Short mmCIF file of C-alpha atoms in Angstrom, two decimals:
data_model
loop_
_atom_site.label_atom_id
_atom_site.label_comp_id
_atom_site.label_asym_id
_atom_site.label_seq_id
_atom_site.Cartn_x
_atom_site.Cartn_y
_atom_site.Cartn_z
CA MET R 1 -33.62 -27.43 -15.18
CA SER R 2 -33.47 -24.86 -17.76
CA LEU R 3 -34.22 -25.64 -21.64
CA ALA R 4 -30.41 -25.44 -22.52
CA THR R 5 -29.57 -28.36 -20.32
CA ALA R 6 -32.76 -30.43 -20.63
CA GLU R 7 -32.23 -33.98 -22.14
CA LEU R 8 -33.85 -34.48 -25.57
CA PRO R 9 -37.03 -36.86 -24.89
CA ASP R 10 -37.52 -40.28 -27.36
CA ASP R 11 -41.10 -39.84 -27.89
CA PRO R 12 -41.45 -37.98 -31.33
CA ASP R 13 -44.58 -35.85 -29.94
CA ALA R 14 -42.32 -34.98 -26.73
CA LEU R 15 -39.54 -34.01 -28.92
CA ARG R 16 -42.01 -31.99 -30.97
CA ALA R 17 -43.46 -30.05 -27.81
CA PHE R 18 -40.04 -29.56 -26.20
CA ALA R 19 -39.18 -28.15 -29.99
CA ARG R 20 -41.97 -25.67 -29.44
CA ALA R 21 -41.16 -24.98 -26.07
CA CYS R 22 -37.57 -24.00 -26.75
CA GLN R 23 -38.66 -21.97 -29.56
CA GLY R 24 -40.94 -19.40 -27.59
CA ALA R 25 -38.66 -18.99 -25.02
CA LEU R 26 -36.31 -17.98 -27.88
CA LYS R 27 -38.70 -16.06 -29.42
CA ALA R 28 -39.69 -14.58 -25.93
CA ALA R 29 -35.72 -13.80 -25.23
CA GLU R 30 -35.60 -12.06 -29.23
CA ILE R 31 -38.56 -9.70 -28.17
CA ALA R 32 -37.29 -8.99 -24.60
CA VAL R 33 -33.81 -7.72 -26.44
CA GLN R 34 -35.80 -5.68 -28.92
CA LEU R 35 -37.73 -3.84 -26.39
CA THR R 36 -34.77 -3.01 -24.26
CA ALA R 37 -32.94 -1.92 -27.31
CA LEU R 38 -36.06 0.33 -28.50
CA GLU R 39 -35.56 1.71 -24.99
CA ILE R 40 -32.05 2.65 -24.80
CA GLU R 41 -32.67 4.06 -28.40
CA LYS R 42 -35.40 6.19 -27.25
CA LEU R 43 -33.56 7.39 -24.31
CA ARG R 44 -30.71 8.52 -26.49
CA PHE R 45 -32.49 10.69 -28.60
CA GLN R 46 -34.51 12.04 -25.53
CA ILE R 47 -31.09 12.82 -23.77
CA ALA R 48 -29.72 14.47 -27.28
CA ARG R 49 -32.59 16.40 -27.53
CA LEU R 50 -32.55 17.68 -23.87
CA ARG R 51 -28.79 18.56 -24.61
CA ARG R 52 -29.99 20.74 -27.12
CA MET R 53 -32.24 22.51 -25.11
CA GLN R 54 -29.71 22.84 -21.93
CA PHE R 55 -29.01 26.79 -21.69
CA GLY R 56 -32.37 27.92 -22.17
CA ARG R 57 -34.59 29.09 -19.00
CA SER R 58 -35.35 25.78 -17.19
CA SER R 59 -31.68 25.01 -17.62
CA GLU R 60 -31.53 23.52 -14.22
CA ARG R 61 -35.00 21.20 -14.14
CA ILE R 62 -33.29 20.18 -17.48
CA ASN R 63 -30.20 19.30 -16.22
CA ARG R 64 -32.01 17.22 -13.50
CA GLN R 65 -33.93 15.41 -16.65
CA ILE R 66 -30.87 14.61 -18.34
CA GLU R 67 -29.12 13.14 -15.33
CA GLN R 68 -32.16 10.94 -14.72
CA LEU R 69 -32.52 9.62 -18.35
CA GLU R 70 -28.53 9.13 -18.74
CA LEU R 71 -28.58 6.67 -15.45
CA ARG R 72 -32.02 5.04 -16.38
CA LEU R 73 -30.11 4.28 -19.88
CA GLU R 74 -26.91 3.49 -17.62
CA GLU R 75 -28.41 0.99 -15.83
CA LEU R 76 -30.36 -0.55 -18.93
CA GLU R 77 -26.99 -0.80 -20.59
CA THR R 78 -25.37 -2.17 -17.03
CA ALA R 79 -27.64 -4.97 -17.04
CA ALA R 80 -27.93 -6.38 -20.18
CA ALA R 81 -23.68 -6.85 -19.64
CA ASP R 82 -25.15 -8.91 -16.96
CA ASP R 83 -27.87 -10.76 -18.26
CA ALA R 84 -25.27 -11.41 -21.30
CA ARG R 85 -22.72 -13.13 -19.14
CA ALA R 86 -24.99 -14.97 -16.94
CA GLU R 87 -26.41 -16.43 -20.29
CA ALA R 88 -23.10 -17.31 -21.34
CA ASP R 89 -22.43 -19.09 -18.29
CA ASN R 90 -25.74 -21.22 -18.38
CA ALA R 91 -25.08 -21.95 -22.00
CA ALA R 92 -28.39 -20.83 -23.08
CA PRO R 93 -28.89 -20.45 -27.12
CA PRO R 94 -27.66 -16.56 -26.83
CA PRO R 95 -30.21 -13.71 -27.78
CA PRO R 96 -29.49 -11.91 -30.73
CA GLU R 97 -27.25 -8.81 -29.50
CA ARG R 98 -27.85 -5.40 -30.06
CA ALA R 99 -25.74 -3.08 -32.23
CA ARG R 100 -22.95 -1.85 -29.94
CA PRO R 101 -20.84 1.13 -31.23
CA ARG R 102 -17.54 0.27 -33.52
CA ARG R 103 -14.66 -0.35 -31.35
CA LYS R 104 -12.21 2.26 -31.34
CA PRO R 105 -8.27 1.49 -30.65
CA LEU R 106 -6.77 2.86 -27.71
CA PRO R 107 -5.89 6.08 -27.47
CA GLY R 108 -2.32 6.50 -29.36
CA HIS R 109 -0.48 8.99 -27.00
CA LEU R 110 -1.07 6.51 -23.57
CA PRO R 111 2.25 5.39 -22.61
CA ARG R 112 2.72 1.61 -23.55
CA ARG R 113 3.85 -1.20 -22.17
CA ASP R 114 4.93 -4.86 -22.90
CA VAL R 115 3.97 -7.95 -21.46
CA VAL R 116 5.88 -11.03 -23.49
CA HIS R 117 4.09 -14.48 -23.37
CA GLN R 118 6.49 -17.13 -24.44
CA PRO R 119 5.29 -20.80 -25.37
CA ALA R 120 6.20 -22.91 -22.17
CA ASP R 121 8.83 -25.84 -21.55
CA ASN R 122 11.35 -23.87 -23.96
CA ALA R 123 8.96 -24.50 -27.34
CA ALA R 124 10.56 -20.98 -28.80
CA CYS R 125 13.31 -22.80 -29.23
CA ALA R 126 13.09 -26.56 -29.87
CA CYS R 127 9.60 -28.29 -31.57
CA PRO R 128 8.14 -30.15 -29.16
CA ALA R 129 6.95 -32.24 -31.89
CA CYS R 130 9.95 -33.61 -33.70
CA GLY R 131 12.82 -31.45 -31.89
CA GLY R 132 13.59 -29.31 -34.81
CA LYS R 133 14.80 -25.25 -34.43
CA MET R 134 12.34 -22.89 -34.45
CA ALA R 135 11.90 -19.69 -35.96
CA GLN R 136 9.57 -16.92 -35.69
CA LEU R 137 6.53 -16.76 -37.52
CA GLY R 138 5.16 -13.63 -36.21
CA GLU R 139 3.03 -12.19 -33.23
CA ASP R 140 -0.40 -11.66 -31.77
CA ILE R 141 -0.77 -8.45 -29.83
CA THR R 142 -4.14 -7.84 -27.76
CA GLU R 143 -4.18 -4.41 -26.40
CA VAL R 144 -6.29 -3.70 -23.06
CA LEU R 145 -6.39 -0.11 -20.75
CA ASP R 146 -5.26 -0.19 -17.70
CA TYR R 147 -5.48 2.34 -14.71
CA VAL R 148 -2.47 2.99 -12.38
CA PRO R 149 -3.09 5.14 -9.82
CA GLY R 150 -3.25 8.47 -11.47
CA HIS R 151 -3.08 7.94 -14.93
CA PHE R 152 -4.30 4.81 -17.78
CA GLU R 153 -1.63 3.16 -19.47
CA VAL R 154 -2.28 0.79 -22.00
CA ILE R 155 -0.74 -2.98 -21.59
CA ARG R 156 0.48 -4.76 -24.81
CA HIS R 157 0.22 -8.85 -24.57
CA VAL R 158 2.48 -10.04 -27.47
CA ARG R 159 2.25 -13.79 -28.17
CA PRO R 160 5.12 -14.46 -30.60
CA LYS R 161 4.56 -17.50 -32.72
CA TYR R 162 7.15 -19.90 -34.24
CA ALA R 163 6.73 -22.48 -36.59
CA CYS R 164 9.30 -25.42 -37.05
CA ALA R 165 11.13 -24.91 -40.38
CA ALA R 166 11.40 -29.29 -40.11
CA CYS R 167 7.78 -30.20 -39.63
CA ASP R 168 5.96 -27.11 -39.91
CA ALA R 169 5.12 -27.07 -35.97
CA ILE R 170 3.34 -23.97 -34.95
CA THR R 171 3.33 -23.23 -31.53
CA GLN R 172 2.44 -19.81 -29.32
CA ALA R 173 1.57 -19.04 -25.76
CA PRO R 174 -2.54 -18.99 -24.77
CA ALA R 175 -4.21 -15.66 -24.78
CA PRO R 176 -3.59 -13.81 -21.23
CA ALA R 177 -6.34 -14.35 -18.80
CA LEU R 178 -8.52 -11.25 -18.54
CA PRO R 179 -11.41 -10.78 -16.18
CA THR R 180 -14.25 -10.23 -19.62
CA PRO R 181 -14.01 -12.45 -22.06
CA ARG R 182 -12.73 -10.21 -25.44
CA GLY R 183 -12.87 -7.28 -22.77
CA ARG R 184 -10.16 -4.51 -23.35
CA ALA R 185 -10.15 -4.24 -19.46
CA THR R 186 -8.01 -5.38 -17.12
CA PRO R 187 -8.52 -6.07 -13.18
CA ALA R 188 -7.15 -2.61 -11.96
CA MET R 189 -9.81 -0.42 -14.34
CA LEU R 190 -12.70 -2.66 -13.67
CA ALA R 191 -11.93 -1.47 -9.48
CA HIS R 192 -11.43 1.80 -10.54
CA LEU R 193 -14.64 2.09 -12.60
CA LEU R 194 -16.15 0.12 -9.41
CA VAL R 195 -14.96 2.26 -6.67
CA ALA R 196 -15.79 5.47 -8.84
CA LYS R 197 -19.65 4.67 -8.90
CA TYR R 198 -20.18 3.22 -6.11
CA CYS R 199 -17.34 4.69 -3.31
CA ASP R 200 -17.16 8.03 -4.77
CA SER R 201 -20.76 8.55 -6.33
CA LEU R 202 -19.52 8.92 -9.52
CA PRO R 203 -22.46 7.79 -12.01
CA LEU R 204 -20.45 6.10 -15.45
CA TYR R 205 -21.69 8.76 -17.71
CA ARG R 206 -19.76 11.69 -15.59
CA GLN R 207 -16.78 9.16 -15.36
CA ALA R 208 -16.99 8.80 -19.29
CA GLU R 209 -16.81 12.77 -19.02
CA ILE R 210 -13.60 12.80 -17.06
CA TYR R 211 -11.68 9.94 -18.80
CA ALA R 212 -12.12 11.97 -21.86
CA ARG R 213 -10.76 15.46 -20.63
CA GLU R 214 -7.91 13.09 -20.19
CA GLY R 215 -7.54 12.14 -23.94
CA VAL R 216 -9.49 8.51 -22.87
CA GLU R 217 -12.98 8.47 -24.95
CA LEU R 218 -14.65 5.55 -23.48
CA ASP R 219 -18.04 5.45 -24.31
CA ARG R 220 -20.27 5.30 -21.63
CA SER R 221 -21.87 2.12 -23.15
CA THR R 222 -18.43 0.38 -22.96
CA LEU R 223 -18.26 1.33 -19.16
CA CYS R 224 -21.36 -0.29 -18.61
CA ASP R 225 -20.38 -3.41 -20.23
CA TRP R 226 -17.36 -3.61 -18.20
CA VAL R 227 -19.72 -2.72 -14.47
CA GLY R 228 -22.19 -5.48 -15.10
CA LYS R 229 -19.57 -8.12 -16.40
CA ALA R 230 -17.30 -7.08 -13.25
CA ALA R 231 -20.29 -7.54 -11.06
CA TRP R 232 -21.58 -10.25 -12.03
CA LEU R 233 -17.66 -12.06 -11.52
CA LEU R 234 -17.96 -10.54 -7.94
CA ASP R 235 -21.44 -12.14 -7.00
CA PRO R 236 -19.78 -15.33 -5.38
CA VAL R 237 -17.89 -12.90 -2.91
CA ALA R 238 -20.47 -10.87 -1.67
CA ALA R 239 -22.95 -13.73 -1.32
CA LYS R 240 -19.94 -15.07 0.72
CA ILE R 241 -19.85 -12.29 3.27
CA ARG R 242 -23.31 -12.67 3.62
CA ALA R 243 -23.37 -15.76 5.07
CA HIS R 244 -20.52 -15.01 7.24
CA VAL R 245 -23.10 -11.79 8.34
CA PHE R 246 -25.28 -13.97 9.33
CA ALA R 247 -23.73 -16.89 10.88
CA ALA R 248 -23.05 -14.42 14.03
CA ALA R 249 -24.44 -14.45 17.33
CA LYS R 250 -25.23 -10.51 17.30
CA ILE R 251 -25.78 -8.09 14.49
CA HIS R 252 -26.42 -4.78 13.66
CA GLY R 253 -29.71 -3.82 11.26
CA ASP R 254 -30.47 -0.56 9.74
CA ASP R 255 -32.05 0.94 6.55
CA THR R 256 -32.52 3.80 4.55
CA PRO R 257 -34.55 5.41 1.48
CA VAL R 258 -33.66 5.08 -1.54
CA PRO R 259 -35.09 7.02 -4.76
CA VAL R 260 -35.50 4.80 -7.76
CA LEU R 261 -36.38 5.31 -11.26
CA ALA R 262 -40.06 3.46 -11.79
CA PRO R 263 -41.02 2.28 -15.17
CA GLY R 264 -41.79 5.41 -17.31
CA LEU R 265 -39.56 8.16 -17.29
CA GLY R 266 -39.53 10.77 -14.78
CA ARG R 267 -40.93 9.46 -12.28
CA THR R 268 -39.76 7.96 -9.08
CA LYS R 269 -40.48 5.61 -6.25
CA THR R 270 -38.62 4.59 -3.14
CA GLY R 271 -36.91 1.77 -2.61
CA ARG R 272 -34.93 0.69 0.67
CA LEU R 273 -31.17 -0.55 0.94
CA TRP R 274 -30.87 -2.92 4.26
CA ILE R 275 -27.55 -3.15 6.02
CA TYR R 276 -27.07 -5.96 8.75
CA LEU R 277 -23.77 -5.63 10.04
CA ARG R 278 -21.34 -7.87 12.34
CA ASP R 279 -18.42 -6.68 14.47
CA ASP R 280 -17.09 -8.33 17.55
CA ARG R 281 -14.07 -5.04 17.73
CA PRO R 282 -16.07 -3.25 20.53
CA PHE R 283 -15.76 -6.19 22.74
CA ALA R 284 -12.42 -7.20 21.79
CA GLY R 285 -14.01 -10.41 19.26
CA GLU R 286 -11.43 -12.37 17.64
CA ALA R 287 -14.44 -12.92 14.26
CA PRO R 288 -13.79 -10.60 11.25
CA PRO R 289 -16.32 -7.43 10.59
CA ALA R 290 -18.36 -7.55 7.60
CA ALA R 291 -21.68 -5.77 6.12
CA ALA R 292 -24.58 -7.32 4.04
CA TYR R 293 -26.64 -4.69 1.82
CA ILE R 294 -29.80 -5.92 0.34
CA TYR R 295 -31.91 -3.95 -1.55
CA SER R 296 -36.03 -4.21 -1.82
CA PRO R 297 -38.17 -2.20 -3.66
CA ASP R 298 -40.36 -1.11 -0.42
CA ARG R 299 -39.94 -1.54 2.99
CA GLY R 300 -42.70 -4.47 3.83
CA GLY R 301 -41.95 -6.49 6.72
CA GLU R 302 -41.87 -9.78 4.65
CA HIS R 303 -37.88 -8.71 3.36
CA PRO R 304 -36.37 -8.47 6.97
CA ALA R 305 -38.00 -11.71 7.70
CA ALA R 306 -36.37 -13.00 4.12
CA HIS R 307 -32.91 -11.18 4.65
CA LEU R 308 -32.53 -13.13 8.44
CA ALA R 309 -34.76 -16.25 7.84
CA SER R 310 -31.54 -18.45 8.72
CA PHE R 311 -30.52 -15.77 11.77
CA THR R 312 -30.79 -16.41 15.12
CA GLY R 313 -29.12 -14.46 17.40
CA ARG R 314 -29.63 -10.74 18.76
CA LEU R 315 -30.78 -8.20 16.43
CA GLN R 316 -29.58 -4.53 17.42
CA ALA R 317 -31.94 -2.34 15.98
CA ASP R 318 -34.38 0.75 15.69
CA GLY R 319 -38.08 0.61 16.53
CA TYR R 320 -39.33 -0.65 13.31
CA ALA R 321 -42.35 -2.47 13.18
CA GLY R 322 -41.39 -4.94 10.58
CA PHE R 323 -39.01 -6.45 13.40
CA GLU R 324 -41.73 -7.02 15.69
CA ALA R 325 -43.12 -10.66 13.74
CA LEU R 326 -39.03 -11.71 14.05
CA TYR R 327 -38.67 -11.00 17.74
CA HIS R 328 -41.99 -12.55 18.61
CA PRO R 329 -43.50 -14.74 15.75
CA ALA R 330 -45.92 -16.53 18.05
CA ARG R 331 -46.71 -13.32 19.53
CA THR R 332 -47.38 -15.68 22.93
CA LYS R 333 -43.19 -16.44 23.72
CA PRO R 334 -39.88 -15.23 22.05
CA GLY R 335 -38.45 -15.86 18.73
CA PRO R 336 -35.01 -16.74 18.01
CA ILE R 337 -34.20 -13.27 17.07
CA ILE R 338 -33.90 -11.37 20.27
CA GLU R 339 -34.54 -7.21 20.33
CA VAL R 340 -31.60 -5.29 21.29
CA ALA R 341 -32.35 -1.43 21.14
CA CYS R 342 -31.06 1.42 20.52
CA TRP R 343 -30.17 4.30 22.93
CA ALA R 344 -28.76 6.81 20.35
CA HIS R 345 -31.86 6.75 18.58
CA CYS R 346 -33.80 7.10 21.68
CA ARG R 347 -31.63 10.31 22.24
CA ARG R 348 -31.79 11.73 18.85
CA LYS R 349 -35.86 11.81 19.24
CA ILE R 350 -35.51 13.98 23.06
CA PHE R 351 -32.94 16.16 21.07
CA ASP R 352 -35.48 17.04 18.64
CA VAL R 353 -37.76 17.73 21.20
CA TRP R 354 -35.21 19.97 23.41
CA ASP R 355 -33.44 22.00 20.16
CA ALA R 356 -37.32 22.95 19.33
CA THR R 357 -38.62 24.05 22.78
CA LYS R 358 -35.55 23.74 25.01
CA SER R 359 -37.41 21.80 27.58
CA PRO R 360 -36.06 21.17 31.23
CA VAL R 361 -37.63 18.19 31.43
CA ALA R 362 -35.67 17.31 27.42
CA ARG R 363 -32.71 18.56 28.93
CA GLU R 364 -32.71 16.43 32.29
CA ALA R 365 -33.49 13.54 30.29
CA LEU R 366 -30.55 13.98 28.06
CA ASP R 367 -27.78 14.38 30.88
CA ARG R 368 -28.98 10.72 32.20
CA ILE R 369 -28.71 9.48 28.87
CA ALA R 370 -25.19 11.26 28.82
CA ALA R 371 -24.12 10.08 32.48
CA ILE R 372 -24.57 6.19 30.60
CA TYR R 373 -22.26 6.78 27.39
CA VAL R 374 -19.92 7.98 30.24
CA ILE R 375 -19.78 4.32 31.28
CA GLU R 376 -19.60 3.11 27.63
CA ALA R 377 -16.58 5.76 27.29
CA LYS R 378 -14.54 2.92 29.35
CA ALA R 379 -16.31 -0.42 28.29
CA ARG R 380 -15.72 0.19 24.53
CA PHE R 381 -13.15 -2.28 22.98
CA ALA R 382 -12.91 -3.98 26.43
CA PRO R 383 -13.31 -8.13 26.79
CA PRO R 384 -17.05 -8.96 27.62
CA ALA R 385 -16.49 -9.50 30.99
CA GLU R 386 -14.66 -6.52 31.88
CA ARG R 387 -17.80 -4.68 30.14
CA VAL R 388 -20.21 -6.68 32.28
CA ALA R 389 -18.04 -5.70 35.14
CA LEU R 390 -18.10 -1.71 34.51
CA ARG R 391 -21.88 -1.80 33.37
CA THR R 392 -23.01 -2.73 36.78
CA GLU R 393 -22.60 1.56 37.95
CA THR R 394 -25.15 1.40 34.52
CA ALA R 395 -27.70 -0.41 36.22
CA PRO R 396 -28.89 1.72 39.43
CA LEU R 397 -29.41 4.49 36.60
CA LEU R 398 -31.82 2.75 34.13
CA ASP R 399 -33.50 1.58 37.67
CA ALA R 400 -33.98 5.17 37.95
CA PHE R 401 -34.28 6.25 34.94
CA PHE R 402 -37.32 4.90 33.59
CA PRO R 403 -39.43 5.46 36.96
CA TRP R 404 -38.39 9.02 36.58
CA ILE R 405 -39.66 8.78 32.97
CA GLU R 406 -43.24 7.58 33.84
CA ALA R 407 -43.93 9.93 36.33
CA ALA R 408 -42.85 12.70 33.68
CA LEU R 409 -45.32 11.17 31.19
CA THR R 410 -48.40 12.01 33.81
CA ARG R 411 -47.34 15.72 33.65
CA LEU R 412 -46.93 16.05 29.83
CA SER R 413 -49.43 16.30 26.80
CA ALA R 414 -50.09 12.60 25.70
CA LYS R 415 -49.71 13.93 22.17
CA SER R 416 -46.69 16.14 23.16
CA GLU R 417 -43.56 15.02 20.87
CA LEU R 418 -41.62 14.56 24.19
CA ALA R 419 -44.28 12.27 25.59
CA LYS R 420 -44.06 10.01 22.45
CA ALA R 421 -40.67 10.07 22.54
CA PHE R 422 -40.53 9.03 26.89
CA ARG R 423 -43.49 6.05 25.62
CA TYR R 424 -41.27 4.43 22.79
CA ILE R 425 -38.29 4.31 25.24
CA VAL R 426 -40.49 2.79 28.27
CA GLU R 427 -42.20 0.42 25.79
CA ARG R 428 -38.69 -0.48 24.99
CA ARG R 429 -37.06 -0.90 28.41
CA VAL R 430 -36.32 -4.50 28.18
CA ALA R 431 -34.74 -4.12 25.03
CA LEU R 432 -33.17 -1.45 26.11
CA SER R 433 -31.45 -3.20 29.18
CA ARG R 434 -30.03 -6.01 27.58
CA PHE R 435 -26.56 -4.35 26.86
CA VAL R 436 -26.03 -4.06 30.73
CA THR R 437 -25.48 -7.82 31.14
CA ASP R 438 -24.35 -8.77 28.03
CA GLY R 439 -20.68 -7.60 27.26
CA ARG R 440 -21.02 -8.39 23.34
CA LEU R 441 -23.99 -5.94 23.00
CA GLU R 442 -23.65 -2.26 22.26
CA ALA R 443 -25.68 0.50 23.79
CA ASP R 444 -26.49 1.58 20.75
CA ASN R 445 -26.87 0.86 16.96
CA ASN R 446 -23.73 3.31 15.57
CA ILE R 447 -22.28 0.98 14.12
CA ALA R 448 -24.72 -0.02 11.53
CA GLU R 449 -25.78 4.50 11.31
CA ASN R 450 -22.63 4.73 10.50
CA GLY R 451 -22.64 1.74 7.56
CA ILE R 452 -25.44 3.67 5.95
CA ARG R 453 -24.13 7.28 6.27
CA ASN R 454 -22.11 6.69 2.43
CA ILE R 455 -25.04 5.46 1.14
CA ALA R 456 -26.62 8.76 2.08
CA VAL R 457 -23.54 10.39 0.63
CA GLY R 458 -24.04 8.49 -2.67
CA ARG R 459 -27.57 9.59 -2.96
CA LYS R 460 -27.15 13.58 -2.87
CA ASN R 461 -24.97 12.75 -6.19
CA TYR R 462 -26.10 9.89 -7.67
CA LEU R 463 -29.60 11.43 -7.07
CA PHE R 464 -31.08 7.83 -7.49
CA ALA R 465 -30.96 3.99 -8.72
CA GLY R 466 -31.95 3.55 -12.69
CA SER R 467 -33.57 0.43 -11.64
CA ASP R 468 -34.60 -2.45 -9.09
CA THR R 469 -32.06 -4.07 -10.87
CA GLY R 470 -29.25 -1.36 -10.46
CA GLY R 471 -30.24 -1.48 -6.40
CA GLU R 472 -29.57 -5.24 -6.72
CA ARG R 473 -26.62 -4.84 -8.25
CA ALA R 474 -25.25 -1.68 -6.07
CA ALA R 475 -26.00 -3.77 -2.57
CA SER R 476 -23.52 -6.80 -4.10
CA ILE R 477 -20.64 -3.79 -4.47
CA TYR R 478 -21.19 -1.83 -1.21
CA THR R 479 -21.04 -5.44 0.84
CA ILE R 480 -17.49 -5.61 -0.94
CA VAL R 481 -16.45 -2.63 -0.79
CA GLN R 482 -17.28 -1.78 3.19
CA THR R 483 -16.21 -5.20 4.12
CA ALA R 484 -12.94 -4.21 2.39
CA LYS R 485 -13.29 -1.07 4.56
CA LEU R 486 -14.11 -2.52 7.76
CA ASN R 487 -10.95 -5.14 7.01
CA GLY R 488 -8.84 -2.00 6.74
CA LEU R 489 -7.84 -2.56 3.29
CA ASN R 490 -8.54 0.14 0.36
CA PRO R 491 -11.41 -1.14 -1.89
CA GLU R 492 -9.88 -0.52 -5.40
CA ALA R 493 -6.86 -1.88 -4.30
CA TYR R 494 -8.79 -4.86 -2.71
CA LEU R 495 -11.20 -5.27 -5.85
CA ARG R 496 -7.86 -5.17 -7.97
CA ASP R 497 -6.76 -8.29 -6.49
CA VAL R 498 -9.76 -10.18 -6.77
CA LEU R 499 -10.39 -9.70 -10.09
CA THR R 500 -7.04 -10.50 -10.95
CA ARG R 501 -7.50 -13.92 -8.71
CA ILE R 502 -10.97 -14.38 -10.71
CA ALA R 503 -9.35 -13.82 -13.97
CA ASP R 504 -6.24 -16.42 -13.41
CA GLY R 505 -9.13 -18.97 -12.64
CA HIS R 506 -9.50 -19.09 -8.73
CA PRO R 507 -11.86 -22.21 -8.09
CA ILE R 508 -15.14 -21.45 -6.77
CA ASN R 509 -14.73 -23.83 -4.14
CA ARG R 510 -12.03 -21.49 -2.32
CA ILE R 511 -14.19 -18.77 -2.38
CA THR R 512 -13.30 -18.31 1.05
CA GLU R 513 -9.78 -17.49 0.42
CA LEU R 514 -11.00 -13.93 -2.04
CA MET R 515 -12.90 -12.64 1.63
CA PRO R 516 -11.22 -9.28 2.68
CA TRP R 517 -10.07 -10.54 6.23
CA ARG R 518 -8.47 -13.45 4.39
CA ILE R 519 -6.50 -11.11 1.80
CA ALA R 520 -6.03 -8.57 4.54
CA ALA R 521 -4.12 -11.37 6.76
CA THR R 522 -1.80 -12.53 3.93
CA SER R 523 -1.10 -10.03 1.56
CA PRO R 524 -0.08 -6.16 2.30
CA GLN R 525 -2.54 -3.86 0.36
CA PRO R 526 -0.20 -1.26 -1.98
CA SER R 527 -2.27 2.50 -2.06
CA ALA R 528 -4.62 2.55 -5.11
#
């Protein structure tokens, strides 16, 4: 129970102790906010100094330093918005707000569209108190920035105010629902920011530069605030998608390194982004596909153990040692998770040897694996029973392949790369053969590897995540947008729809209705 929600004690001594605890918590929050504000100001100063040096002899190195600092600053400001929204939701004593740039009016050259909100129940014509005639007293106007595919526009929410001539009662429509309190971004604008950042790998400081060229000056800290609050709103959606993934009987798993800015300036560490993907479409299954991304600061085996704590079934993945404890937790008997190995991973190891040495033994191994995939091409998208029937042709190929590899190992140098690749296959003979008799399984883990590819593209443009918190936020948004894609949705249109529903007060106990597969089934998606 938090200090904000604790009941006050009756005992005077306990009450004084409680007051001291509250003061200590508030002081700690104030110090944390002050330290964050100091780091933000320090980063802004360093970026400004580096920009003045940008066109010298070491401009390429300076450009990279600027990008590193910009991303770290972006993460700090986004995290601050995320934390502020969580504090407001928990009704805890708010920490002192850091100084924000003065809010500028939205650009005058953008087209305006009025949305007039009249009072309900004909209250603009007849006084709801006495029935007298109403006269317009004035109006309140709220301008918000909207993004229509291809251009910006401003929506003017106009709320006329009416006064009764007889009893002076005043009536007015309530303020329009917006995703972020006191924010000036529509759901469409927030969706565009998220997709540009997490699908198109455009950091917010670059987006700010692009928008400035269109005459829309948006301070980067404003964009950070919007992204942080939108990510917080979408957290329950990501959590529900992950629960759907881990409820499957068979999932695919993979991970990729993510360079993350470590505390201090100019240094990076390597975090990991994990994917667990549920996709029953290859065996004509009816469950909707979904992808769960989870960030961890390193590749320790405790992370997949925590991710998969509720999962029981078949996990198709590479030979990562951290999974071994999940397959055999007691070392003497199988665990609740059954290993399914990946033929594409095995083939890749052999291909690397053949590509470098043109070894005839490696060539023959590749040809034998290719014969397996000829049969797999016929089995793709067939029901499980039909896949098993087709794979009866695969069984004799495997029965011949494994003894051939064992014989080849006796002729190869034990330290050669090809021998290492062959031993990897022999050690996983059972896991590599499971797909033959289970029509739900695939021959390889390409489904998960395809889900990781967009992250690899992002790293080239992004350079790295700015912090561990940024990695966690990215994992949640990747979970949502990739699942939307898997269900045939335009991720920007999907996010626009979901954020609109959340702003309109969609109840949290009906979060299932916001899942991509539910929206795909009930409403056609406009192009974004």
